[in-house]
Short mmCIF file of N, CA and C in Angstrom, two decimals:
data_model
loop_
_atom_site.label_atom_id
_atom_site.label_comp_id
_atom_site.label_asym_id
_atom_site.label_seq_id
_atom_site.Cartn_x
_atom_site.Cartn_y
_atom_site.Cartn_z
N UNK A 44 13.30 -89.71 -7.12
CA UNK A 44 12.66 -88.53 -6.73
C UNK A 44 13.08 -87.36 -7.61
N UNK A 45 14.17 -87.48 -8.21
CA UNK A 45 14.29 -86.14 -9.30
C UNK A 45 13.79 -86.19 -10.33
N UNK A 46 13.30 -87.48 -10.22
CA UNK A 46 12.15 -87.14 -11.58
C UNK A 46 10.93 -86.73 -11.54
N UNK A 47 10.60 -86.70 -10.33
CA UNK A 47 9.07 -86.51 -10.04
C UNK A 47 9.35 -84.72 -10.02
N UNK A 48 10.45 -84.15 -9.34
CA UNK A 48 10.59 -83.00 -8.42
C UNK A 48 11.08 -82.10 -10.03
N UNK A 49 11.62 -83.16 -10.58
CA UNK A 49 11.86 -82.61 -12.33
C UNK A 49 10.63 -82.56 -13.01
N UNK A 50 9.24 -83.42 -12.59
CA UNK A 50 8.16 -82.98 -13.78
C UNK A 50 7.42 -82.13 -13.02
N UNK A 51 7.72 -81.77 -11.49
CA UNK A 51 6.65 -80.44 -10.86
C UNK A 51 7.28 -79.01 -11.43
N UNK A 52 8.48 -79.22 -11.33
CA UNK A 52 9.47 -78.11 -11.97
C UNK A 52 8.54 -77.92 -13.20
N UNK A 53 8.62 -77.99 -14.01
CA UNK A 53 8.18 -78.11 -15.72
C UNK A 53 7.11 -77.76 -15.20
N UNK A 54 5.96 -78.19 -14.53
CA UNK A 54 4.55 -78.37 -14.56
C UNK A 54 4.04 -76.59 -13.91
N UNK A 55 5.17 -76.94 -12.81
CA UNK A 55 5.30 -75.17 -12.37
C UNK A 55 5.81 -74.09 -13.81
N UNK A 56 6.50 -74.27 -14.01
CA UNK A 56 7.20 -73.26 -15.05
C UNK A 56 6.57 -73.26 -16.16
N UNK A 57 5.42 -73.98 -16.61
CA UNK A 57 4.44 -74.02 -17.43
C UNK A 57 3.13 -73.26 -17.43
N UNK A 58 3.06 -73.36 -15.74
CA UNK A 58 1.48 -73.07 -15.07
C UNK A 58 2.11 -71.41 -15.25
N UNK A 59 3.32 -71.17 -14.59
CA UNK A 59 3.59 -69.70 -14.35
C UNK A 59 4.07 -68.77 -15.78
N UNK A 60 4.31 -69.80 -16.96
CA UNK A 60 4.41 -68.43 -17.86
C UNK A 60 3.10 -68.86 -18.26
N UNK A 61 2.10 -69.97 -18.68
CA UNK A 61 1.22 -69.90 -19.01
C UNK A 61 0.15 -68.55 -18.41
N UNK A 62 0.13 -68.20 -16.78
CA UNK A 62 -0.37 -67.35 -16.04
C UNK A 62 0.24 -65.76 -16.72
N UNK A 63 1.47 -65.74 -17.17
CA UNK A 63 2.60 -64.96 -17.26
C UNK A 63 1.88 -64.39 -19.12
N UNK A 64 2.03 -65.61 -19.85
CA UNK A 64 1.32 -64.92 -21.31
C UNK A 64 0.11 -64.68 -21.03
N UNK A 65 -1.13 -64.99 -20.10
CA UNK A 65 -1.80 -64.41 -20.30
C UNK A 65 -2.23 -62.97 -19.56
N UNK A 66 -1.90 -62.65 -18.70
CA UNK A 66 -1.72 -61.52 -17.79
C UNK A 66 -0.86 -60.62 -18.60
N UNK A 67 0.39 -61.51 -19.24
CA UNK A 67 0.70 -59.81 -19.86
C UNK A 67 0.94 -59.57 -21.56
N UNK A 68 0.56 -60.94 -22.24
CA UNK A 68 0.21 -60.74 -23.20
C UNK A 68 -1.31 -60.91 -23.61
N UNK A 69 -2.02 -61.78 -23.70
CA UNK A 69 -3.25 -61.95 -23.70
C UNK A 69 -4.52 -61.02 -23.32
N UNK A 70 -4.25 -61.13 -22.10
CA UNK A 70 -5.53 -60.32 -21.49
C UNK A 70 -5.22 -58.49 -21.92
N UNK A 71 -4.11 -57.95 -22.22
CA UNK A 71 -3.95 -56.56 -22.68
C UNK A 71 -4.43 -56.80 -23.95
N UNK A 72 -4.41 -57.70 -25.06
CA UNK A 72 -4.55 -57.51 -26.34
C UNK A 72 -6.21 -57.77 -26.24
N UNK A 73 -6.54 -58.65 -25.52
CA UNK A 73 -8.29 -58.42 -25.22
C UNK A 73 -8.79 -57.34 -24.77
N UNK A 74 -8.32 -56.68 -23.98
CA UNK A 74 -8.96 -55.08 -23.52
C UNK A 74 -8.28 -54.61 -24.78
N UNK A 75 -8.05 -54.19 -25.22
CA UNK A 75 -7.70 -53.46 -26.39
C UNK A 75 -8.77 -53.53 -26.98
N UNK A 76 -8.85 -55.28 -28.02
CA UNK A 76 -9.90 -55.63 -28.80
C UNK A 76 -10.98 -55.22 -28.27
N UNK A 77 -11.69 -54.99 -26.90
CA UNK A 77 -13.12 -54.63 -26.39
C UNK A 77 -12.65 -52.86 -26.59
N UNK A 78 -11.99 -52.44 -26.16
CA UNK A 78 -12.13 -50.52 -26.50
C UNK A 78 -12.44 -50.27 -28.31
N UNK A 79 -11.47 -51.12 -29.09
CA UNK A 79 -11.91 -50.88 -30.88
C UNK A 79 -12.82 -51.39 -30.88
N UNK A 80 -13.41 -52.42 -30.55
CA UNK A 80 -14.99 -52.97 -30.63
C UNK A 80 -16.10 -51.73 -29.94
N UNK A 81 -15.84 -50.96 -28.80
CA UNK A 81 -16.50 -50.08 -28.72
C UNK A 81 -16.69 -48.31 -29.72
N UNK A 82 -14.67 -48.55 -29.82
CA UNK A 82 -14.93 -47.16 -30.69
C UNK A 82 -15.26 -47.92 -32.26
N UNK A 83 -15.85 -48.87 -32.53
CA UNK A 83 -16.17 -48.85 -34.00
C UNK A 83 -17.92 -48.79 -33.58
N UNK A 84 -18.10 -49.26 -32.65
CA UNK A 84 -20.08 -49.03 -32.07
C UNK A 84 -20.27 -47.95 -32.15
N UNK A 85 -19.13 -46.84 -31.57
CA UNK A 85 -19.56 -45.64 -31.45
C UNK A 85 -19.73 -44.93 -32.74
N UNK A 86 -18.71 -44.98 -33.75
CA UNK A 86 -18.33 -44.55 -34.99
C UNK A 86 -19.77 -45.16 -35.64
N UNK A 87 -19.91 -46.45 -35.57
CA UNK A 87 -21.21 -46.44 -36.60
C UNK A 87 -22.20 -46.18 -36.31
N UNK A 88 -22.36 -45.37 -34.67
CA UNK A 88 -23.48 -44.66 -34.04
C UNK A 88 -23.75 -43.37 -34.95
N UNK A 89 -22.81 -43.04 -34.92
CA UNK A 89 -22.51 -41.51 -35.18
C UNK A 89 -22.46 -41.25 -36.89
N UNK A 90 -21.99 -42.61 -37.47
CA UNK A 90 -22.43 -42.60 -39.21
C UNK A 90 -23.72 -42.87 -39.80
N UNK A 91 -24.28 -43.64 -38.00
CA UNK A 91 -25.88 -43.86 -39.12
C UNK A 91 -26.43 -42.45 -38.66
N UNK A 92 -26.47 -41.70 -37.53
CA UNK A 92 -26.76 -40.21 -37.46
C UNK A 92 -26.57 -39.46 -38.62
N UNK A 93 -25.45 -39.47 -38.73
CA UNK A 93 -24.99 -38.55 -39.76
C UNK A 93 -25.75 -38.72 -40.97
N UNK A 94 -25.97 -40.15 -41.70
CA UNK A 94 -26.57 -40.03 -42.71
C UNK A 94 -28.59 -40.15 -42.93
N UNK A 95 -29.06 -39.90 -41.31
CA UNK A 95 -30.10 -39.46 -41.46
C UNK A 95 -30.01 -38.21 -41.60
N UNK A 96 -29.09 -37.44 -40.49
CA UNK A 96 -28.95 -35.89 -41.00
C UNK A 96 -29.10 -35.79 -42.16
N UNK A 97 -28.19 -36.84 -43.01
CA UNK A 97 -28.13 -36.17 -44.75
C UNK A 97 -29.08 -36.13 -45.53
N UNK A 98 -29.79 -37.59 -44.80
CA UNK A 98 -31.25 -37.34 -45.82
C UNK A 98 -32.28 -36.37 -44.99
N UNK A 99 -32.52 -36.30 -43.65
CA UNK A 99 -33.01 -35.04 -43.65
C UNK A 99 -32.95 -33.59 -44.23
N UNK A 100 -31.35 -33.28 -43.92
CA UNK A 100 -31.12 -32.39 -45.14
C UNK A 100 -31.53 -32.33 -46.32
N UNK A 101 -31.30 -33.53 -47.36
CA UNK A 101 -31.81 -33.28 -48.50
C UNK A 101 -33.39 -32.81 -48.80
N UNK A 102 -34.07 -33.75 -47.50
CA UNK A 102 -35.75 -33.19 -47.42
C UNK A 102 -36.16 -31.52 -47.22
N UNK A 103 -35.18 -31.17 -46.57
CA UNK A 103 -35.14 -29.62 -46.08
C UNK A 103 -34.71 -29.08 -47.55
N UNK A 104 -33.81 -29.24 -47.65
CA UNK A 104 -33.28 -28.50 -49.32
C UNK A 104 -34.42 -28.20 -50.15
N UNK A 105 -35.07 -29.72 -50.35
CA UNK A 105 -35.90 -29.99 -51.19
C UNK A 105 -37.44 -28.91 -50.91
N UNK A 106 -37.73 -29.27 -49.49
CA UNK A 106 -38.79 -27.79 -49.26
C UNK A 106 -38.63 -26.55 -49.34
N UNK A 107 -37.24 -26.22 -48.67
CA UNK A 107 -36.47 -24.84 -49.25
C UNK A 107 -36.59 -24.69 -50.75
N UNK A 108 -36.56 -25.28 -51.66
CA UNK A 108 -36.78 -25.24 -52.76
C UNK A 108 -38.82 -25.01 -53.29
N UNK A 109 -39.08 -25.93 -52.99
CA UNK A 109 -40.16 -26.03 -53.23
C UNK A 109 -41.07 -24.27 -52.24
N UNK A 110 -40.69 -23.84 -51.23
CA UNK A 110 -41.06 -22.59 -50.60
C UNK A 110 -40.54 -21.44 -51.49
N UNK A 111 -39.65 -21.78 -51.86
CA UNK A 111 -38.73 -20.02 -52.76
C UNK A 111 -39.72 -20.38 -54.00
N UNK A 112 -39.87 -21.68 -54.95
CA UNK A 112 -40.89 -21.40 -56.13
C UNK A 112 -42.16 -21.06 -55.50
N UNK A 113 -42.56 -21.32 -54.29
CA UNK A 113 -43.98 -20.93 -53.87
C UNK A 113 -44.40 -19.51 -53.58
N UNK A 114 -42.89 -18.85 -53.30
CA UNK A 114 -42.38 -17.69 -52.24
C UNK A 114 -42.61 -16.67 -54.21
N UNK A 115 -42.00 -17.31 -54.86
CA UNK A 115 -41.64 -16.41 -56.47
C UNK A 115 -43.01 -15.93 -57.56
N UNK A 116 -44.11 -17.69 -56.40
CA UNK A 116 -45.15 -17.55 -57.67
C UNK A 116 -45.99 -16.20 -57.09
N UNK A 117 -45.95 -16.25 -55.44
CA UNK A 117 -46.81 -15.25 -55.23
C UNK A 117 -46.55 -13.73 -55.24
N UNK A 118 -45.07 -13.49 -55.49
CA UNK A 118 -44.45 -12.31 -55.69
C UNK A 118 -44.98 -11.85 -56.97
N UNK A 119 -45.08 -12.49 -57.97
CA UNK A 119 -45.64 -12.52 -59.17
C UNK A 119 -47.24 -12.19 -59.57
N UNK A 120 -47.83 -12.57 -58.34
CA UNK A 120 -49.19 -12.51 -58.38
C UNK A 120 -49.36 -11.09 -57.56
N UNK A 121 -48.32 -10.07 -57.05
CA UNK A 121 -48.70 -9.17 -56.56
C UNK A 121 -48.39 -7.53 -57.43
N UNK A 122 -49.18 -6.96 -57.67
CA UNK A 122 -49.48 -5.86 -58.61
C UNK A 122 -48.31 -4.48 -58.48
N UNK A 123 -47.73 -4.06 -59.13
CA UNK A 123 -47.22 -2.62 -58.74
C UNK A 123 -48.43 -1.77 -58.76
N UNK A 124 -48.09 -0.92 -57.56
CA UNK A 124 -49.34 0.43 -57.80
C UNK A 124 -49.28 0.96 -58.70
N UNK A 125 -48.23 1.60 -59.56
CA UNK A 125 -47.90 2.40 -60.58
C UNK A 125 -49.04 1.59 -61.96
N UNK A 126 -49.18 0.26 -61.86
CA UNK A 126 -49.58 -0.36 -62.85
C UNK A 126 -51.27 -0.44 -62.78
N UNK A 127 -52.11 -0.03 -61.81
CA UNK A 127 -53.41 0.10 -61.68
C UNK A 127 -54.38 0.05 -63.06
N UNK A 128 -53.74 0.76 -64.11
CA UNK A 128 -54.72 0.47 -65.19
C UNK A 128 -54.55 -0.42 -65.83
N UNK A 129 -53.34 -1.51 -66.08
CA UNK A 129 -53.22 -2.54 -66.38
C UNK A 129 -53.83 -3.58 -66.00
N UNK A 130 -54.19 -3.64 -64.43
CA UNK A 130 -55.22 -4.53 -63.77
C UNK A 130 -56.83 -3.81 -64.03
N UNK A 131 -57.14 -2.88 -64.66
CA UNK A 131 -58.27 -2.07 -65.00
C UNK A 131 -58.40 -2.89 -66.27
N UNK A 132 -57.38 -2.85 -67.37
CA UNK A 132 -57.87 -3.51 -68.52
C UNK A 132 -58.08 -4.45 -68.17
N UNK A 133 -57.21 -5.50 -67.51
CA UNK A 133 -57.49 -6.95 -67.37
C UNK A 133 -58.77 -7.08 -67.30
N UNK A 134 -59.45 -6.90 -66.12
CA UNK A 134 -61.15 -6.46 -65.42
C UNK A 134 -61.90 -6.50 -66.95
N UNK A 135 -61.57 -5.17 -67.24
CA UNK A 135 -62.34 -4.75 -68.82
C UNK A 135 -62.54 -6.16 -69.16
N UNK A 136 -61.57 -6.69 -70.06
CA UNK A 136 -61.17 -8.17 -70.74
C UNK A 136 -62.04 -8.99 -70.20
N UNK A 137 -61.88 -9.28 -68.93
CA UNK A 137 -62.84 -10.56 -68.33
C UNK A 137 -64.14 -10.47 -68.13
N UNK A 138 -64.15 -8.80 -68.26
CA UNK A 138 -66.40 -8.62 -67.95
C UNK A 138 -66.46 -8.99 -69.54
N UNK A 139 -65.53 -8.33 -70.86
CA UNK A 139 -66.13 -8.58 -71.99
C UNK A 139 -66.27 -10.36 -72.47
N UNK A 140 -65.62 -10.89 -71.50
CA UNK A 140 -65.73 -12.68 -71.70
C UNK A 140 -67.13 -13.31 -71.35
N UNK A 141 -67.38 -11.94 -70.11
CA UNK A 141 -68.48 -12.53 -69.21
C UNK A 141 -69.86 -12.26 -70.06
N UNK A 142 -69.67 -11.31 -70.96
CA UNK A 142 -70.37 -10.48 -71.51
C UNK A 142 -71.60 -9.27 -70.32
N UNK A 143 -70.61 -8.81 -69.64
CA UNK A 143 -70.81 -7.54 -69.07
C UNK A 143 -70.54 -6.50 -69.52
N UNK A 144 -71.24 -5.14 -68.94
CA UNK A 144 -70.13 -3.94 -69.58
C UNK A 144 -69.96 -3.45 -68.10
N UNK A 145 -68.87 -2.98 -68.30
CA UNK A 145 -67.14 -2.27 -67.39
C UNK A 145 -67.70 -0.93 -67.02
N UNK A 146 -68.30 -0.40 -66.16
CA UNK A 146 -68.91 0.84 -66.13
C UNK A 146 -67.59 1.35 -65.17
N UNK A 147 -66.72 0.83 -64.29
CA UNK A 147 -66.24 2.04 -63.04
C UNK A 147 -64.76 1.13 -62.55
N UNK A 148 -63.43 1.44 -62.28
CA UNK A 148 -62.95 0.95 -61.82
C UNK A 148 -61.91 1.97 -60.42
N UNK A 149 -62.26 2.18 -59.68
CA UNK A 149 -62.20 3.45 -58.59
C UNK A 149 -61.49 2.62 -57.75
N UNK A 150 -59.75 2.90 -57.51
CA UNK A 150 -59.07 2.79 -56.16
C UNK A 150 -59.56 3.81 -55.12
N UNK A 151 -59.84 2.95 -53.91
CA UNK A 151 -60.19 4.03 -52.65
C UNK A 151 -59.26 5.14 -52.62
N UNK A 152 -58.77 6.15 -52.55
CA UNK A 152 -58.24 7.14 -52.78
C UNK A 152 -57.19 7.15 -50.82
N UNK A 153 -58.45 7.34 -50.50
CA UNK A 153 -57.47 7.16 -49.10
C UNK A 153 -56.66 6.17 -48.87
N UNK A 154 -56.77 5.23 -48.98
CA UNK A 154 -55.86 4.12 -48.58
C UNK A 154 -54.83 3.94 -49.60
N UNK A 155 -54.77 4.48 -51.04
CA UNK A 155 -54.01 4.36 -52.12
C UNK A 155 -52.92 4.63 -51.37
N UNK A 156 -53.15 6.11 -50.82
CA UNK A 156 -51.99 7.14 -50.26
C UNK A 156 -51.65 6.99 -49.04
N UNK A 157 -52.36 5.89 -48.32
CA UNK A 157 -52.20 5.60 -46.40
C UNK A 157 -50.64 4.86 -46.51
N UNK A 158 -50.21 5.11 -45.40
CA UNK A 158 -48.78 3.80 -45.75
C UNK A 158 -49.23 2.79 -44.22
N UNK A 159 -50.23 2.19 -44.84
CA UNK A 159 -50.89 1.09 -43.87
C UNK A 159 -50.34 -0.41 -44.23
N UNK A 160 -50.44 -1.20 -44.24
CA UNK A 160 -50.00 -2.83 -44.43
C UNK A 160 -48.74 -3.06 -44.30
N UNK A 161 -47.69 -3.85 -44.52
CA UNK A 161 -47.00 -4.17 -44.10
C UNK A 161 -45.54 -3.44 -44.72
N UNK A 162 -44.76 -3.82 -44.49
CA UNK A 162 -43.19 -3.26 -45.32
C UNK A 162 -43.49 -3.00 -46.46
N UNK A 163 -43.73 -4.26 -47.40
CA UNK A 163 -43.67 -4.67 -48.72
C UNK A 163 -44.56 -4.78 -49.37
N UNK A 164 -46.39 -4.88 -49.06
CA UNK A 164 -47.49 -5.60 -49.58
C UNK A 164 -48.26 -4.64 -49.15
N UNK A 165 -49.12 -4.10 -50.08
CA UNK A 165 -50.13 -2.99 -49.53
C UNK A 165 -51.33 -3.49 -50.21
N UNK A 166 -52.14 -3.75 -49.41
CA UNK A 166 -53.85 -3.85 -49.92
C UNK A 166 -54.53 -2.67 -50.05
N UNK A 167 -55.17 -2.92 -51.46
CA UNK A 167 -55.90 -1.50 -52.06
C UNK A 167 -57.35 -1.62 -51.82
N UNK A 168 -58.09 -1.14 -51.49
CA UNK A 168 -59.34 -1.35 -52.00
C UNK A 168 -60.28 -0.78 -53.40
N UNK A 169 -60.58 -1.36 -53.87
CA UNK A 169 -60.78 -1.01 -55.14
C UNK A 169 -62.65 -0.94 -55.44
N UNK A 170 -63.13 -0.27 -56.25
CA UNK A 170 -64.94 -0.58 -56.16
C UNK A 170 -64.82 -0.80 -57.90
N UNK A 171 -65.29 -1.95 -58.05
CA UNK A 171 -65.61 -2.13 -59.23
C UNK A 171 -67.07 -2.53 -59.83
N UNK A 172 -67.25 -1.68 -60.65
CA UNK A 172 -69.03 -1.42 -61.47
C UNK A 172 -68.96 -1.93 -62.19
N UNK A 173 -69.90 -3.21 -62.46
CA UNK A 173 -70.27 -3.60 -63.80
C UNK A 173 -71.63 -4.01 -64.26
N UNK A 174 -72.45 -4.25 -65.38
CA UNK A 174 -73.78 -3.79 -65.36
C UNK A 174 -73.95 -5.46 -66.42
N UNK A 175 -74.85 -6.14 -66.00
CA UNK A 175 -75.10 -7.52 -66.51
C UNK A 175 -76.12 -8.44 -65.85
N UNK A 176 -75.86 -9.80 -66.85
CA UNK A 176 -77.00 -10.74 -65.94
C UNK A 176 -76.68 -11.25 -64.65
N UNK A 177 -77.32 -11.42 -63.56
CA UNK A 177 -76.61 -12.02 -62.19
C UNK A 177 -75.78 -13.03 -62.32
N UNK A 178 -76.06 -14.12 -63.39
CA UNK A 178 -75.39 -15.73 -63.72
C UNK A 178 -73.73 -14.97 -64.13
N UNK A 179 -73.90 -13.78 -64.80
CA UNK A 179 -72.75 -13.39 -65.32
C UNK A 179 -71.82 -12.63 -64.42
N UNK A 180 -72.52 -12.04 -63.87
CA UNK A 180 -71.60 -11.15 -63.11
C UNK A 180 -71.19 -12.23 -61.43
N UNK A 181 -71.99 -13.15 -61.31
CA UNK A 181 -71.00 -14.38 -60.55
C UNK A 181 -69.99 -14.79 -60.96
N UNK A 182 -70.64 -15.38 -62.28
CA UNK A 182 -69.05 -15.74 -63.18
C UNK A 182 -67.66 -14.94 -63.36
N UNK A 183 -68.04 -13.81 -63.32
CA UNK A 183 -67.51 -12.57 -63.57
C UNK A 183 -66.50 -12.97 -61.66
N UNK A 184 -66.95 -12.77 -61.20
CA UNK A 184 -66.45 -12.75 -59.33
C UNK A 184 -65.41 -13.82 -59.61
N UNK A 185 -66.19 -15.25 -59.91
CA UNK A 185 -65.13 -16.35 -59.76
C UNK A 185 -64.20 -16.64 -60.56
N UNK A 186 -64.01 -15.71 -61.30
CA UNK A 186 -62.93 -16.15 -62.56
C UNK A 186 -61.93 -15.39 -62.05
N UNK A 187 -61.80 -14.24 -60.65
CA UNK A 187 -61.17 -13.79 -60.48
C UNK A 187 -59.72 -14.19 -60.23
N UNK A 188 -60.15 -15.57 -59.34
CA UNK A 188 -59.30 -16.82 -58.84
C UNK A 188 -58.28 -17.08 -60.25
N UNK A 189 -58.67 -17.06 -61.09
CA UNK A 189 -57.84 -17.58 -62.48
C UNK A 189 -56.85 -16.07 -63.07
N UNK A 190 -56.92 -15.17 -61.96
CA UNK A 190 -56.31 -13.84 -62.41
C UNK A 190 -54.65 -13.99 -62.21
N UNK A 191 -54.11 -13.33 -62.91
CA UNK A 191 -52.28 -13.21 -62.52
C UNK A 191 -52.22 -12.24 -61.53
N UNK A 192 -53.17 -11.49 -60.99
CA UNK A 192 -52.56 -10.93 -59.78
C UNK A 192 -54.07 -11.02 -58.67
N UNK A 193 -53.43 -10.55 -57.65
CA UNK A 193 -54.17 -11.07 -56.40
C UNK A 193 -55.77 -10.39 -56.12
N UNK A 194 -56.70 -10.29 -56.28
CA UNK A 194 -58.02 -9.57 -56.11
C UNK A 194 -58.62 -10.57 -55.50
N UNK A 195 -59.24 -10.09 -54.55
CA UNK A 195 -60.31 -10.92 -53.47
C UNK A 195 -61.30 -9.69 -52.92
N UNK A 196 -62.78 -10.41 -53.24
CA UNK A 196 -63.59 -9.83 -53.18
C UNK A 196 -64.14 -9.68 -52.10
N UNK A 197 -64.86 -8.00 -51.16
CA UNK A 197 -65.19 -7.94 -50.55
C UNK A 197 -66.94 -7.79 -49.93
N UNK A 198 -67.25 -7.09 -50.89
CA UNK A 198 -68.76 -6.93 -50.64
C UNK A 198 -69.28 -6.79 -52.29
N UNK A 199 -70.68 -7.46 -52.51
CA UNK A 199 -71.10 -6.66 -53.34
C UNK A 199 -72.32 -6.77 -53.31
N UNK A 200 -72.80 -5.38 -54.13
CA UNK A 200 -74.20 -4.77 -54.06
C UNK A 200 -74.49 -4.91 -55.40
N UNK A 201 -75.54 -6.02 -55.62
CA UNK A 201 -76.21 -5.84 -56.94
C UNK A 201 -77.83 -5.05 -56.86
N UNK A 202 -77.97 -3.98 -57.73
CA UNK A 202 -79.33 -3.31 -57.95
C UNK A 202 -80.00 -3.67 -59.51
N UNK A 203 -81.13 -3.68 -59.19
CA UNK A 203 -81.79 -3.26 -60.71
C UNK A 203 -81.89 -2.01 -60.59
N UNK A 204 -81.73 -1.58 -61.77
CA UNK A 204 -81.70 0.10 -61.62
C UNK A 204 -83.14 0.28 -62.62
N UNK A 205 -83.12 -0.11 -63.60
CA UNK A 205 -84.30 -0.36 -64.45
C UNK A 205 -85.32 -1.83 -63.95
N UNK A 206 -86.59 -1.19 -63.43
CA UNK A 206 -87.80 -2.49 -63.26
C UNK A 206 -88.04 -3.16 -64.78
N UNK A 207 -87.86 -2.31 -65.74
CA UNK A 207 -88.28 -2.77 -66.99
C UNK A 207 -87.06 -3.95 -67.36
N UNK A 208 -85.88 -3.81 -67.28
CA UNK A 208 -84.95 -4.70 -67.82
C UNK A 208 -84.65 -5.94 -67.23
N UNK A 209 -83.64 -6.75 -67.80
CA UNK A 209 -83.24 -7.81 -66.96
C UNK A 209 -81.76 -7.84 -66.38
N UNK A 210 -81.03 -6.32 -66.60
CA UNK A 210 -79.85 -5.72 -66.65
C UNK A 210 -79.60 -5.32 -64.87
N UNK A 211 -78.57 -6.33 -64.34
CA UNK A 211 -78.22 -5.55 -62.97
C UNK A 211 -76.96 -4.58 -62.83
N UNK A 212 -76.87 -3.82 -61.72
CA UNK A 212 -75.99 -3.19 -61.69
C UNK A 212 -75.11 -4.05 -60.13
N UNK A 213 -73.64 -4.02 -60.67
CA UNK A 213 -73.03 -4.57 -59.54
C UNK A 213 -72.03 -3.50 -58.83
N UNK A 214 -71.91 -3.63 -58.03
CA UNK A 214 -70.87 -2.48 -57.27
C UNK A 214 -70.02 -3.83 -56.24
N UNK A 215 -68.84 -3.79 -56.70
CA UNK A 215 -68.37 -5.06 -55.62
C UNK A 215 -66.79 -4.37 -55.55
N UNK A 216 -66.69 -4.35 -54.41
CA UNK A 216 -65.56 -4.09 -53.64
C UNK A 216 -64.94 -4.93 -53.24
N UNK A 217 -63.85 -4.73 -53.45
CA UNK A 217 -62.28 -5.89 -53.81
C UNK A 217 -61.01 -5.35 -52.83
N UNK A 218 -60.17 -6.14 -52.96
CA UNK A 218 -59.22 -5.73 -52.14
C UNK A 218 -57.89 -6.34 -53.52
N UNK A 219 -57.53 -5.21 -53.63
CA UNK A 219 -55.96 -5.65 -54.63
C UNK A 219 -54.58 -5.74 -54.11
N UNK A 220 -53.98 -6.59 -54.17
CA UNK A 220 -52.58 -6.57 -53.16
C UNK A 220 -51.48 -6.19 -54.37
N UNK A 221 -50.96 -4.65 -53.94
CA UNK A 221 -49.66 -4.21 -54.57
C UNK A 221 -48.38 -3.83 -53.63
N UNK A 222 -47.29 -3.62 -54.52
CA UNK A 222 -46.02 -3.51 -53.91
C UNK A 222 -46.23 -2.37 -53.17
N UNK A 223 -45.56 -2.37 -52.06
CA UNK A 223 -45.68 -0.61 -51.26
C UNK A 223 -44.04 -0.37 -51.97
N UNK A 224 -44.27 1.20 -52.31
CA UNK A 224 -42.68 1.51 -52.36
C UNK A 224 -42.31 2.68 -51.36
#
C-alpha cells in the first residue's frame, strides 16, 4: 500500500503545481499577451488614421496651393484706378486689331468717386464708343475675355448714325474691376 499511496502522492503534487504553474504563471503571462495584442490593434488603429490624415493633408496642401496661384492670377487681372488710361490704350490696341476706330472711353464719374464695393475690389463702370462693322465690333466684345485685366460687358447700343454707310456706332457699357484704395 505505500506504493500505491506513494504514486497518489506524486499524482497529487503534480495535478497541484501543474494547477499552481498555470494559475500563477501561465494564465498571467496570457492576459498580458491579450492586453499587447490589444494595445498593438489599437496603435495600428490610430497609425492607419494618422496616415490618411497625412495623405489628406497633403491633398489640402496641394489645393491650398493650387487656390493662392488661382487667388494671385486674379489679383493680377484686377486694374489700379490710378492706371485707367493704360486699360484705355489697351481698348485702343484691340479695336485697331478689330479694325474699328476708338471714338470714347468715359469712367462713370460717380461711381469712380463712390466708395461702394467691397474693402478691396471696386467695380467701375465704364462707356466705351467705338464706330465699325457689327461682325467687328462683336469680335471686338469677345476678345475681351483674352484681356489681362477684368472687363465684363454690360449693355450695348449699336446705331447707324449714317443710312448711307455700312459704319455702326457702338456705345457698350462695361464694368472694370479695380483696386479700391
Amino acid at each position: 500500500m505505500g506504493a500505491l499511496k506513494f504514486f497518489f502522492i506524486i499524482v497529487f503534487l503534480i495535478l497541484v503545481i501543474t494547477a499552481a504553474w498555470y494559475f500563477v504563471l501561465y494564465r498571467p503571462i496570457q492576459m498580458e499577451e491579450e492586453k499587447v495584442k490589444a494595445q498593438i490593434e489599437t496603435i495600428t488603429e490610430k497609425l492607419k488614421d494618422a496616415q490618411f490624415a497625412q495623405r489628406d493633408l497633403r491633398a489640402i496642401d496641394q489645393r491650398l496651393a493650387e487656390s493662392k496661384t488661382e487667388l494671385e492670377e486674379i489679383k493680377a487681372h484686377i486694374v489700379d484706378r490710378d492706371n485707367l488710361a493704360q486699360v484705355m490704350e489697351r481698348l485702343q490696341q484691340v479695336s485697331e486689331k478689330f479694325d474699328l476706330e476708338f471714338e470714347d472711353f468715359s469712367p462713370v464719374l460717380e461711381s469712380y468717386f463712390q466708395a461702394a464695393g467691397n474693402n478691396r475690389i471696386k467695380p467701375i463702370p465704364i462707356v466705351v464708343t467705338v464706330k465699325g462693322r457689327y461682325l467687328n465690333i462683336g469680335k471686338f466684345i469677345e476678345y475681351w475675355q483674352k484681356l489681362d485685366f477684368y472687363l465684363k460687358e454690360q449693355e450695348a447700343i449699336i446705331e447707324k448714325l449714317n443710312p448711307k454707310s455700312n459704319e455702326l456706332t457702338a456705345n457698350i457699357t462695361c464694368i472694370l474691376y479695380t483696386w479700391n484704395k
